Amino acid sequence: MPILPLTRRRIGSLPPALGMVLVSALAGATLACAPDAAPPEAGLRPVRVEVVSSVDAGRRRSFSGTCQPAVEPKLSFKVDGTIALRPVNMGDRVKRGALIAALDPSDFQLQVEEAAAALRRAEAESRNAQASFDRIRGLYENGNASRTDFDGARAAAESSRANVESVRMRLDLARQQLSYTRLEAPVAGAVAEVRAEVNENVRAGQEVVRLAAEEGYEVVVTVPESLIGQIRQGQDVRVTFDALPGRTFGGTVTEVGVTTSTTGTAFPVKARLVDEDPGVRHGMAAELEFRFELPGDGAHFRVPPHAVAEDRAGRFVFVVEPDESGRGVVRRREIEVGELTGAGLEVLSGLEEGERLVTAGISQLEDGDAVALPAEG
């Protein structure tokens, strides 16, 4: 008699008692043939973690400004006059002591000659007065001149000597005024700007030429009031120029403003370039990068912004305390945050070096939850 396979229909056609026995036997045989498998633990949620490591405890901020010579004399004459000579033009390089411009010296030369003639006349009068005094003093000593004559001759001699000194100083002044008709470069550099032309009348103190000295360049920026208190003279900065991409220059803060600039609540700061470079020019757009210390003590971290949650108690993260079986327990950790940067959100306190930070699914977690950690490697 052929053995037919037991289908649900055939089992249903058997007597009830026999059908139940067959079903139980088939179920037992099926379980006996299945491989051993541990059932999954209920509520064990897999999480993604990231090991945190401390970063430089400082924040870098950049401010835009312009480059200018560290020394930029505005040259002018000390006397009025007419420009007779100006041998330099914008862009010319000059050495120290080189002639920049000269006034017509005619009037000043005449004053020198007049003072020299006055000095010769005063010296002659002084010699005559001294000789007269010497003669009267001899007569007075022999009793042949009165005291009045003696005192008068002495006063005349002293007055003539004083007149000589006065005229001599006038001659020195005239010669000095004549020297002021020549405008010379106080330092080596390049002519940055020309403000007066030949045959133009200029007044004392009027800018004629602006000189860019060869004593390095500096960058001038404005820093907001919230950060100006952290900047000090001598502080190191990094300088970059839009016209020189990919290059970074060292700089040192030389001046920190104590009053706000005309742009509002910002203070001027100057930093001089440490190294000279022929590619750097006056007027280039530049950026100064400062390093500011972060508040708080200890290590600082940068974490993904989505790893940080917030509730009524404040901002917090979850860290995982792992065990050897690949599981772990999450712990809520209150944190203090700083600024959001391109590298992540700054964490000023609340984390420790090497801790495992949960970076995904934190909205589904509670303090003390058991989780499954991803396999390492």
mmCIF file of C-alpha atoms in Angstrom:
data_model
loop_
_atom_site.group_PDB
_atom_site.id
_atom_site.type_symbol
_atom_site.label_atom_id
_atom_site.label_comp_id
_atom_site.label_asym_id
_atom_site.label_seq_id
_atom_site.Cartn_x
_atom_site.Cartn_y
_atom_site.Cartn_z
ATOM 1 C CA MET A 1 0.000 0.000 0.000
ATOM 2 C CA PRO A 2 1.621 3.291 -1.020
ATOM 3 C CA ILE A 3 2.388 5.860 1.691
ATOM 4 C CA LEU A 4 0.814 9.184 0.833
ATOM 5 C CA PRO A 5 2.148 12.496 2.109
ATOM 6 C CA LEU A 6 0.134 13.990 4.937
ATOM 7 C CA THR A 7 -1.438 17.167 3.797
ATOM 8 C CA ARG A 8 -3.607 19.552 5.862
ATOM 9 C CA ARG A 9 -6.680 18.143 4.073
ATOM 10 C CA ARG A 10 -5.754 14.556 4.792
ATOM 11 C CA ILE A 11 -4.982 15.297 8.414
ATOM 12 C CA GLY A 12 -8.333 16.998 8.685
ATOM 13 C CA SER A 13 -10.067 13.872 7.364
ATOM 14 C CA LEU A 14 -8.630 11.678 10.124
ATOM 15 C CA PRO A 15 -10.283 11.168 13.476
ATOM 16 C CA PRO A 16 -9.586 14.165 15.806
ATOM 17 C CA ALA A 17 -7.538 12.288 18.339
ATOM 18 C CA LEU A 18 -5.281 10.746 15.709
ATOM 19 C CA GLY A 19 -4.866 14.093 13.923
ATOM 20 C CA MET A 20 -3.668 15.809 17.075
ATOM 21 C CA VAL A 21 -1.090 13.106 17.660
ATOM 22 C CA LEU A 22 0.258 13.427 14.141
ATOM 23 C CA VAL A 23 0.490 17.219 14.357
ATOM 24 C CA SER A 24 2.362 17.036 17.642
ATOM 25 C CA ALA A 25 4.766 14.461 16.249
ATOM 26 C CA LEU A 26 5.474 16.543 13.140
ATOM 27 C CA ALA A 27 6.126 19.686 15.215
ATOM 28 C CA GLY A 28 8.514 17.814 17.482
ATOM 29 C CA ALA A 29 10.357 16.411 14.490
ATOM 30 C CA THR A 30 10.678 19.861 12.955
ATOM 31 C CA LEU A 31 12.133 21.386 16.141
ATOM 32 C CA ALA A 32 14.501 18.470 16.509
ATOM 33 C CA CYS A 33 15.866 19.072 13.016
ATOM 34 C CA ALA A 34 16.372 22.912 13.472
ATOM 35 C CA PRO A 35 19.908 24.152 14.482
ATOM 36 C CA ASP A 36 20.466 25.588 17.991
ATOM 37 C CA ALA A 37 19.926 29.436 18.013
ATOM 38 C CA ALA A 38 19.814 31.914 20.921
ATOM 39 C CA PRO A 39 16.776 34.181 20.756
ATOM 40 C CA PRO A 40 17.617 37.920 20.491
ATOM 41 C CA GLU A 41 17.512 39.958 23.667
ATOM 42 C CA ALA A 42 14.447 42.111 23.829
ATOM 43 C CA GLY A 43 15.072 45.961 23.766
ATOM 44 C CA LEU A 44 18.760 45.803 22.812
ATOM 45 C CA ARG A 45 19.146 48.730 20.411
ATOM 46 C CA PRO A 46 22.203 49.094 18.141
ATOM 47 C CA VAL A 47 23.856 52.528 18.270
ATOM 48 C CA ARG A 48 26.531 54.372 16.359
ATOM 49 C CA VAL A 49 29.376 55.746 18.453
ATOM 50 C CA GLU A 50 32.415 57.976 17.965
ATOM 51 C CA VAL A 51 35.488 58.094 20.177
ATOM 52 C CA VAL A 52 36.073 61.699 21.246
ATOM 53 C CA SER A 53 39.524 63.234 21.389
ATOM 54 C CA SER A 54 40.548 66.651 22.636
ATOM 55 C CA VAL A 55 41.493 69.471 20.284
ATOM 56 C CA ASP A 56 43.606 72.585 20.618
ATOM 57 C CA ALA A 57 41.999 74.643 23.372
ATOM 58 C CA GLY A 58 41.728 77.688 21.182
ATOM 59 C CA ARG A 59 39.464 79.247 18.587
ATOM 60 C CA ARG A 60 40.723 80.860 15.405
ATOM 61 C CA ARG A 61 39.002 83.919 13.972
ATOM 62 C CA SER A 62 39.933 85.914 10.890
ATOM 63 C CA PHE A 63 39.383 89.611 10.174
ATOM 64 C CA SER A 64 39.757 91.419 6.865
ATOM 65 C CA GLY A 65 41.935 94.478 6.423
ATOM 66 C CA THR A 66 44.451 96.170 4.160
ATOM 67 C CA CYS A 67 48.202 96.058 3.880
ATOM 68 C CA GLN A 68 50.246 99.197 4.298
ATOM 69 C CA PRO A 69 53.895 100.081 4.931
ATOM 70 C CA ALA A 70 54.892 99.809 8.566
ATOM 71 C CA VAL A 71 56.576 103.231 8.186
ATOM 72 C CA GLU A 72 54.994 105.662 5.730
ATOM 73 C CA PRO A 73 56.446 109.187 6.098
ATOM 74 C CA LYS A 74 54.435 112.057 4.646
ATOM 75 C CA LEU A 75 57.175 114.390 3.465
ATOM 76 C CA SER A 76 56.702 118.163 3.492
ATOM 77 C CA PHE A 77 58.808 121.311 3.568
ATOM 78 C CA LYS A 78 59.330 123.274 6.770
ATOM 79 C CA VAL A 79 59.154 126.610 4.925
ATOM 80 C CA ASP A 80 56.917 128.190 2.309
ATOM 81 C CA GLY A 81 58.128 128.396 -1.246
ATOM 82 C CA THR A 82 57.867 127.407 -4.883
ATOM 83 C CA ILE A 83 58.912 123.930 -5.979
ATOM 84 C CA ALA A 84 61.808 124.277 -8.383
ATOM 85 C CA LEU A 85 62.804 120.625 -8.636
ATOM 86 C CA ARG A 86 61.176 117.243 -8.049
ATOM 87 C CA PRO A 87 63.347 114.477 -9.459
ATOM 88 C CA VAL A 88 61.178 111.559 -8.278
ATOM 89 C CA ASN A 89 57.902 110.123 -9.503
ATOM 90 C CA MET A 90 55.432 107.647 -8.079
ATOM 91 C CA GLY A 91 56.924 104.157 -7.870
ATOM 92 C CA ASP A 92 60.557 105.297 -7.853
ATOM 93 C CA ARG A 93 62.792 103.648 -5.277
ATOM 94 C CA VAL A 94 65.042 105.993 -3.342
ATOM 95 C CA LYS A 95 67.852 105.626 -0.837
ATOM 96 C CA ARG A 96 68.099 107.385 2.464
ATOM 97 C CA GLY A 97 69.196 111.001 1.960
ATOM 98 C CA ALA A 98 68.148 111.091 -1.695
ATOM 99 C CA LEU A 99 66.692 114.400 -2.939
ATOM 100 C CA ILE A 100 62.902 114.265 -3.170
ATOM 101 C CA ALA A 101 62.148 117.899 -4.048
ATOM 102 C CA ALA A 102 63.655 121.395 -3.745
ATOM 103 C CA LEU A 103 62.230 124.887 -3.404
ATOM 104 C CA ASP A 104 63.521 127.964 -5.191
ATOM 105 C CA PRO A 105 66.355 129.029 -2.801
ATOM 106 C CA SER A 106 66.798 132.626 -4.054
ATOM 107 C CA ASP A 107 65.020 134.433 -1.232
ATOM 108 C CA PHE A 108 66.604 132.229 1.422
ATOM 109 C CA GLN A 109 70.062 132.739 -0.053
ATOM 110 C CA LEU A 110 69.601 136.508 0.125
ATOM 111 C CA GLN A 111 68.650 136.231 3.785
ATOM 112 C CA VAL A 112 71.846 134.290 4.451
ATOM 113 C CA GLU A 113 73.967 136.919 2.686
ATOM 114 C CA GLU A 114 72.232 139.747 4.542
ATOM 115 C CA ALA A 115 72.800 138.044 7.905
ATOM 116 C CA ALA A 116 76.442 137.394 7.022
ATOM 117 C CA ALA A 117 76.970 141.083 6.205
ATOM 118 C CA ALA A 118 75.258 142.100 9.448
ATOM 119 C CA LEU A 119 77.569 139.781 11.339
ATOM 120 C CA ARG A 120 80.675 141.331 9.803
ATOM 121 C CA ARG A 121 79.419 144.810 10.714
ATOM 122 C CA ALA A 122 78.623 143.723 14.268
ATOM 123 C CA GLU A 123 82.028 142.137 14.679
ATOM 124 C CA ALA A 124 83.709 145.379 13.501
ATOM 125 C CA GLU A 125 81.685 147.424 15.944
ATOM 126 C CA SER A 126 82.534 144.981 18.686
ATOM 127 C CA ARG A 127 86.253 145.245 18.000
ATOM 128 C CA ASN A 128 86.016 149.058 18.065
ATOM 129 C CA ALA A 129 84.069 149.045 21.329
ATOM 130 C CA GLN A 130 86.536 146.635 22.894
ATOM 131 C CA ALA A 131 89.500 148.808 21.857
ATOM 132 C CA SER A 132 87.793 151.900 23.304
ATOM 133 C CA PHE A 133 87.165 150.055 26.560
ATOM 134 C CA ASP A 134 90.777 148.900 26.778
ATOM 135 C CA ARG A 135 92.012 152.525 26.313
ATOM 136 C CA ILE A 136 89.644 154.016 28.871
ATOM 137 C CA ARG A 137 90.443 151.272 31.348
ATOM 138 C CA GLY A 138 94.138 152.235 31.127
ATOM 139 C CA LEU A 139 93.341 155.895 31.690
ATOM 140 C CA TYR A 140 91.043 155.003 34.601
ATOM 141 C CA GLU A 141 93.728 152.910 36.232
ATOM 142 C CA ASN A 142 96.144 155.905 35.965
ATOM 143 C CA GLY A 143 93.522 158.263 37.348
ATOM 144 C CA ASN A 144 93.055 160.091 34.046
ATOM 145 C CA ALA A 145 89.443 158.921 33.424
ATOM 146 C CA SER A 146 86.367 159.045 35.561
ATOM 147 C CA ARG A 147 84.405 156.096 36.814
ATOM 148 C CA THR A 148 81.545 157.092 34.590
ATOM 149 C CA ASP A 149 83.728 156.936 31.479
ATOM 150 C CA PHE A 150 85.032 153.520 32.552
ATOM 151 C CA ASP A 151 81.542 152.070 33.147
ATOM 152 C CA GLY A 152 80.236 153.480 29.864
ATOM 153 C CA ALA A 153 83.081 151.978 27.841
ATOM 154 C CA ARG A 154 82.649 148.590 29.507
ATOM 155 C CA ALA A 155 78.902 148.562 28.833
ATOM 156 C CA ALA A 156 79.480 149.477 25.174
ATOM 157 C CA ALA A 157 81.957 146.601 24.778
ATOM 158 C CA GLU A 158 79.617 144.066 26.374
ATOM 159 C CA SER A 159 76.692 145.277 24.292
ATOM 160 C CA SER A 160 78.678 144.952 21.084
ATOM 161 C CA ARG A 161 79.688 141.391 21.982
ATOM 162 C CA ALA A 162 76.050 140.490 22.654
ATOM 163 C CA ASN A 163 75.064 142.038 19.330
ATOM 164 C CA VAL A 164 77.630 139.849 17.584
ATOM 165 C CA GLU A 165 76.102 136.714 19.162
ATOM 166 C CA SER A 166 72.618 137.822 18.159
ATOM 167 C CA VAL A 167 73.586 138.439 14.554
ATOM 168 C CA ARG A 168 75.497 135.136 14.446
ATOM 169 C CA MET A 169 72.356 133.256 15.551
ATOM 170 C CA ARG A 170 70.369 135.104 12.898
ATOM 171 C CA LEU A 171 72.873 133.911 10.319
ATOM 172 C CA ASP A 172 72.570 130.329 11.594
ATOM 173 C CA LEU A 173 68.796 130.585 11.338
ATOM 174 C CA ALA A 174 69.001 131.900 7.788
ATOM 175 C CA ARG A 175 71.314 129.058 6.813
ATOM 176 C CA GLN A 176 68.938 126.562 8.433
ATOM 177 C CA GLN A 177 66.016 128.059 6.537
ATOM 178 C CA LEU A 178 68.044 127.677 3.348
ATOM 179 C CA SER A 179 68.651 123.993 4.143
ATOM 180 C CA TYR A 180 64.909 123.501 4.526
ATOM 181 C CA THR A 181 64.487 124.213 0.818
ATOM 182 C CA ARG A 182 65.777 120.687 0.162
ATOM 183 C CA LEU A 183 63.464 117.753 0.920
ATOM 184 C CA GLU A 184 65.389 114.511 1.387
ATOM 185 C CA ALA A 185 64.276 110.930 2.054
ATOM 186 C CA PRO A 186 64.554 110.125 5.772
ATOM 187 C CA VAL A 187 64.589 106.366 5.031
ATOM 188 C CA ALA A 188 65.054 104.126 2.023
ATOM 189 C CA GLY A 189 61.843 103.172 0.283
ATOM 190 C CA ALA A 190 59.566 103.780 -2.671
ATOM 191 C CA VAL A 191 57.535 106.843 -3.628
ATOM 192 C CA ALA A 192 53.933 105.857 -2.896
ATOM 193 C CA GLU A 193 52.221 109.128 -3.830
ATOM 194 C CA VAL A 194 53.089 112.573 -5.231
ATOM 195 C CA ARG A 195 50.982 115.530 -4.105
ATOM 196 C CA ALA A 196 52.738 118.571 -5.631
ATOM 197 C CA GLU A 197 54.250 119.480 -8.967
ATOM 198 C CA VAL A 198 57.129 121.675 -10.103
ATOM 199 C CA ASN A 199 56.362 125.450 -10.031
ATOM 200 C CA GLU A 200 53.613 124.880 -7.512
ATOM 201 C CA ASN A 201 53.564 127.095 -4.426
ATOM 202 C CA VAL A 202 53.427 125.065 -1.231
ATOM 203 C CA ARG A 203 53.128 126.016 2.394
ATOM 204 C CA ALA A 204 55.112 124.687 5.308
ATOM 205 C CA GLY A 205 53.717 121.322 6.398
ATOM 206 C CA GLN A 206 51.839 120.687 3.153
ATOM 207 C CA GLU A 207 52.336 117.075 2.028
ATOM 208 C CA VAL A 208 54.453 116.852 -1.099
ATOM 209 C CA VAL A 209 55.396 113.170 -1.344
ATOM 210 C CA ARG A 210 54.355 110.060 0.567
ATOM 211 C CA LEU A 211 57.108 107.516 0.995
ATOM 212 C CA ALA A 212 56.629 103.780 1.605
ATOM 213 C CA ALA A 213 59.631 102.849 3.713
ATOM 214 C CA GLU A 214 61.504 99.586 3.208
ATOM 215 C CA GLU A 215 60.975 98.609 6.826
ATOM 216 C CA GLY A 216 58.324 95.946 6.251
ATOM 217 C CA TYR A 217 54.545 95.975 5.927
ATOM 218 C CA GLU A 218 51.698 95.812 8.371
ATOM 219 C CA VAL A 219 48.027 94.870 8.143
ATOM 220 C CA VAL A 220 45.328 96.970 9.777
ATOM 221 C CA VAL A 221 42.008 95.359 10.798
ATOM 222 C CA THR A 222 39.139 96.155 13.145
ATOM 223 C CA VAL A 223 38.237 93.704 15.925
ATOM 224 C CA PRO A 224 34.839 93.687 17.689
ATOM 225 C CA GLU A 225 34.615 94.736 21.307
ATOM 226 C CA SER A 226 33.802 91.178 22.434
ATOM 227 C CA LEU A 227 37.285 89.988 21.411
ATOM 228 C CA ILE A 228 39.539 93.050 21.681
ATOM 229 C CA GLY A 229 40.286 92.281 25.345
ATOM 230 C CA GLN A 230 42.022 89.032 24.342
ATOM 231 C CA ILE A 231 44.492 90.675 21.952
ATOM 232 C CA ARG A 232 47.906 91.734 23.226
ATOM 233 C CA GLN A 233 50.934 93.424 21.728
ATOM 234 C CA GLY A 234 53.471 90.831 20.621
ATOM 235 C CA GLN A 235 50.790 88.219 19.929
ATOM 236 C CA ASP A 236 51.522 85.982 16.933
ATOM 237 C CA VAL A 237 49.052 85.979 14.027
ATOM 238 C CA ARG A 238 48.793 84.422 10.587
ATOM 239 C CA VAL A 239 48.431 86.648 7.525
ATOM 240 C CA THR A 240 47.018 85.729 4.117
ATOM 241 C CA PHE A 241 46.501 87.805 0.983
ATOM 242 C CA ASP A 242 43.812 87.386 -1.659
ATOM 243 C CA ALA A 243 46.384 88.199 -4.333
ATOM 244 C CA LEU A 244 48.779 85.487 -3.066
ATOM 245 C CA PRO A 245 46.582 82.374 -2.747
ATOM 246 C CA GLY A 246 47.967 79.380 -0.921
ATOM 247 C CA ARG A 247 50.584 81.369 0.967
ATOM 248 C CA THR A 248 50.611 82.177 4.667
ATOM 249 C CA PHE A 249 52.832 84.768 6.374
ATOM 250 C CA GLY A 250 53.716 85.190 10.019
ATOM 251 C CA GLY A 251 52.876 88.405 11.815
ATOM 252 C CA THR A 252 53.127 90.082 15.196
ATOM 253 C CA VAL A 253 50.614 92.466 16.766
ATOM 254 C CA THR A 254 52.249 95.874 17.188
ATOM 255 C CA GLU A 255 49.326 98.138 18.112
ATOM 256 C CA VAL A 256 45.988 97.542 19.840
ATOM 257 C CA GLY A 257 43.488 100.399 19.719
ATOM 258 C CA VAL A 258 41.975 101.768 22.919
ATOM 259 C CA THR A 259 39.191 103.732 21.213
ATOM 260 C CA THR A 260 36.648 102.547 18.665
ATOM 261 C CA SER A 261 37.067 103.230 14.985
ATOM 262 C CA THR A 262 34.642 105.221 12.865
ATOM 263 C CA THR A 263 32.897 101.975 11.797
ATOM 264 C CA GLY A 264 31.190 101.490 15.167
ATOM 265 C CA THR A 265 31.986 99.289 18.164
ATOM 266 C CA ALA A 266 35.211 97.870 16.732
ATOM 267 C CA PHE A 267 38.817 98.634 17.606
ATOM 268 C CA PRO A 268 41.779 98.992 15.215
ATOM 269 C CA VAL A 269 44.584 96.451 15.462
ATOM 270 C CA LYS A 270 47.893 96.497 13.557
ATOM 271 C CA ALA A 271 50.144 93.518 12.946
ATOM 272 C CA ARG A 272 53.547 93.683 11.251
ATOM 273 C CA LEU A 273 54.681 90.978 8.848
ATOM 274 C CA VAL A 274 57.634 89.013 10.190
ATOM 275 C CA ASP A 275 59.103 88.114 6.785
ATOM 276 C CA GLU A 276 59.613 90.433 3.837
ATOM 277 C CA ASP A 277 58.353 89.331 0.449
ATOM 278 C CA PRO A 278 58.501 91.157 -2.899
ATOM 279 C CA GLY A 279 54.985 89.985 -3.723
ATOM 280 C CA VAL A 280 53.448 91.992 -0.869
ATOM 281 C CA ARG A 281 52.363 95.466 -1.905
ATOM 282 C CA HIS A 282 50.761 98.503 -0.388
ATOM 283 C CA GLY A 283 46.961 98.378 -0.445
ATOM 284 C CA MET A 284 46.534 94.609 -0.859
ATOM 285 C CA ALA A 285 43.484 93.009 0.740
ATOM 286 C CA ALA A 286 44.585 90.799 3.622
ATOM 287 C CA GLU A 287 43.249 88.717 6.481
ATOM 288 C CA LEU A 288 44.619 88.393 10.004
ATOM 289 C CA GLU A 289 43.917 85.119 11.797
ATOM 290 C CA PHE A 290 43.966 85.285 15.603
ATOM 291 C CA ARG A 291 43.904 82.418 18.077
ATOM 292 C CA PHE A 292 41.628 83.013 21.058
ATOM 293 C CA GLU A 293 41.664 80.833 24.166
ATOM 294 C CA LEU A 294 38.411 79.022 24.874
ATOM 295 C CA PRO A 295 36.761 79.600 28.275
ATOM 296 C CA GLY A 296 36.855 76.892 30.926
ATOM 297 C CA ASP A 297 39.578 74.568 32.154
ATOM 298 C CA GLY A 298 40.737 71.185 30.906
ATOM 299 C CA ALA A 299 40.380 69.518 27.510
ATOM 300 C CA HIS A 300 38.022 70.772 24.808
ATOM 301 C CA PHE A 301 36.290 68.781 22.090
ATOM 302 C CA ARG A 302 34.417 69.243 18.825
ATOM 303 C CA VAL A 303 31.503 66.891 18.229
ATOM 304 C CA PRO A 304 28.848 66.519 15.501
ATOM 305 C CA PRO A 305 26.000 68.949 16.224
ATOM 306 C CA HIS A 306 23.393 66.191 15.835
ATOM 307 C CA ALA A 307 24.990 64.289 18.764
ATOM 308 C CA VAL A 308 23.862 67.049 21.146
ATOM 309 C CA ALA A 309 20.327 67.220 22.506
ATOM 310 C CA GLU A 310 18.597 69.756 24.704
ATOM 311 C CA ASP A 311 15.754 69.713 27.187
ATOM 312 C CA ARG A 312 14.650 71.785 30.152
ATOM 313 C CA ALA A 313 17.742 70.755 32.113
ATOM 314 C CA GLY A 314 20.087 71.989 29.379
ATOM 315 C CA ARG A 315 22.243 70.487 26.664
ATOM 316 C CA PHE A 316 23.431 66.911 26.986
ATOM 317 C CA VAL A 317 24.908 63.921 25.145
ATOM 318 C CA PHE A 318 24.920 60.183 25.642
ATOM 319 C CA VAL A 319 28.119 58.233 26.168
ATOM 320 C CA VAL A 320 28.387 54.453 26.214
ATOM 321 C CA GLU A 321 30.069 52.400 28.925
ATOM 322 C CA PRO A 322 31.007 49.196 27.024
ATOM 323 C CA ASP A 323 31.576 45.670 28.318
ATOM 324 C CA GLU A 324 33.424 42.681 26.823
ATOM 325 C CA SER A 325 30.349 41.122 25.217
ATOM 326 C CA GLY A 326 29.845 43.926 22.675
ATOM 327 C CA ARG A 327 27.093 45.534 24.694
ATOM 328 C CA GLY A 328 27.048 48.749 26.658
ATOM 329 C CA VAL A 329 25.028 51.057 28.836
ATOM 330 C CA VAL A 330 24.311 54.646 27.800
ATOM 331 C CA ARG A 331 24.832 57.448 30.282
ATOM 332 C CA ARG A 332 23.454 60.933 29.999
ATOM 333 C CA ARG A 333 26.123 63.612 30.319
ATOM 334 C CA GLU A 334 25.406 67.320 30.830
ATOM 335 C CA ILE A 335 27.744 69.493 28.741
ATOM 336 C CA GLU A 336 28.691 73.125 28.192
ATOM 337 C CA VAL A 337 28.965 74.124 24.552
ATOM 338 C CA GLY A 338 30.856 76.890 22.753
ATOM 339 C CA GLU A 339 30.599 78.035 19.149
ATOM 340 C CA LEU A 340 29.532 76.054 16.106
ATOM 341 C CA THR A 341 32.540 75.781 13.779
ATOM 342 C CA GLY A 342 33.221 74.077 10.485
ATOM 343 C CA ALA A 343 34.809 71.177 12.406
ATOM 344 C CA GLY A 344 31.830 70.678 14.729
ATOM 345 C CA LEU A 345 30.222 72.042 17.872
ATOM 346 C CA GLU A 346 32.650 73.033 20.610
ATOM 347 C CA VAL A 347 32.219 71.198 23.917
ATOM 348 C CA LEU A 348 33.890 73.104 26.740
ATOM 349 C CA SER A 349 33.097 70.733 29.603
ATOM 350 C CA GLY A 350 31.309 67.444 30.323
ATOM 351 C CA LEU A 351 33.318 65.006 28.194
ATOM 352 C CA GLU A 352 36.483 63.027 28.839
ATOM 353 C CA GLU A 353 39.228 61.937 26.480
ATOM 354 C CA GLY A 354 38.506 58.568 24.792
ATOM 355 C CA GLU A 355 34.828 58.297 25.716
ATOM 356 C CA ARG A 356 32.391 56.738 23.237
ATOM 357 C CA LEU A 357 29.860 59.342 22.155
ATOM 358 C CA VAL A 358 26.519 58.256 20.688
ATOM 359 C CA THR A 359 26.096 60.044 17.369
ATOM 360 C CA ALA A 360 22.784 58.654 16.063
ATOM 361 C CA GLY A 361 19.378 57.811 17.491
ATOM 362 C CA ILE A 362 19.771 59.753 20.703
ATOM 363 C CA SER A 363 16.104 60.774 20.696
ATOM 364 C CA GLN A 364 15.167 57.104 21.354
ATOM 365 C CA LEU A 365 17.558 56.624 24.275
ATOM 366 C CA GLU A 366 17.188 57.001 28.009
ATOM 367 C CA ASP A 367 19.835 57.123 30.699
ATOM 368 C CA GLY A 368 20.776 53.532 31.622
ATOM 369 C CA ASP A 369 19.545 51.848 28.410
ATOM 370 C CA ALA A 370 21.451 48.766 27.295
ATOM 371 C CA VAL A 371 22.643 48.982 23.686
ATOM 372 C CA ALA A 372 24.549 46.922 21.180
ATOM 373 C CA LEU A 373 27.831 48.355 19.960
ATOM 374 C CA PRO A 374 29.034 47.985 16.375
ATOM 375 C CA ALA A 375 31.837 45.474 15.860
ATOM 376 C CA GLU A 376 35.254 47.121 15.905
ATOM 377 C CA GLY A 377 37.579 46.689 12.955
#
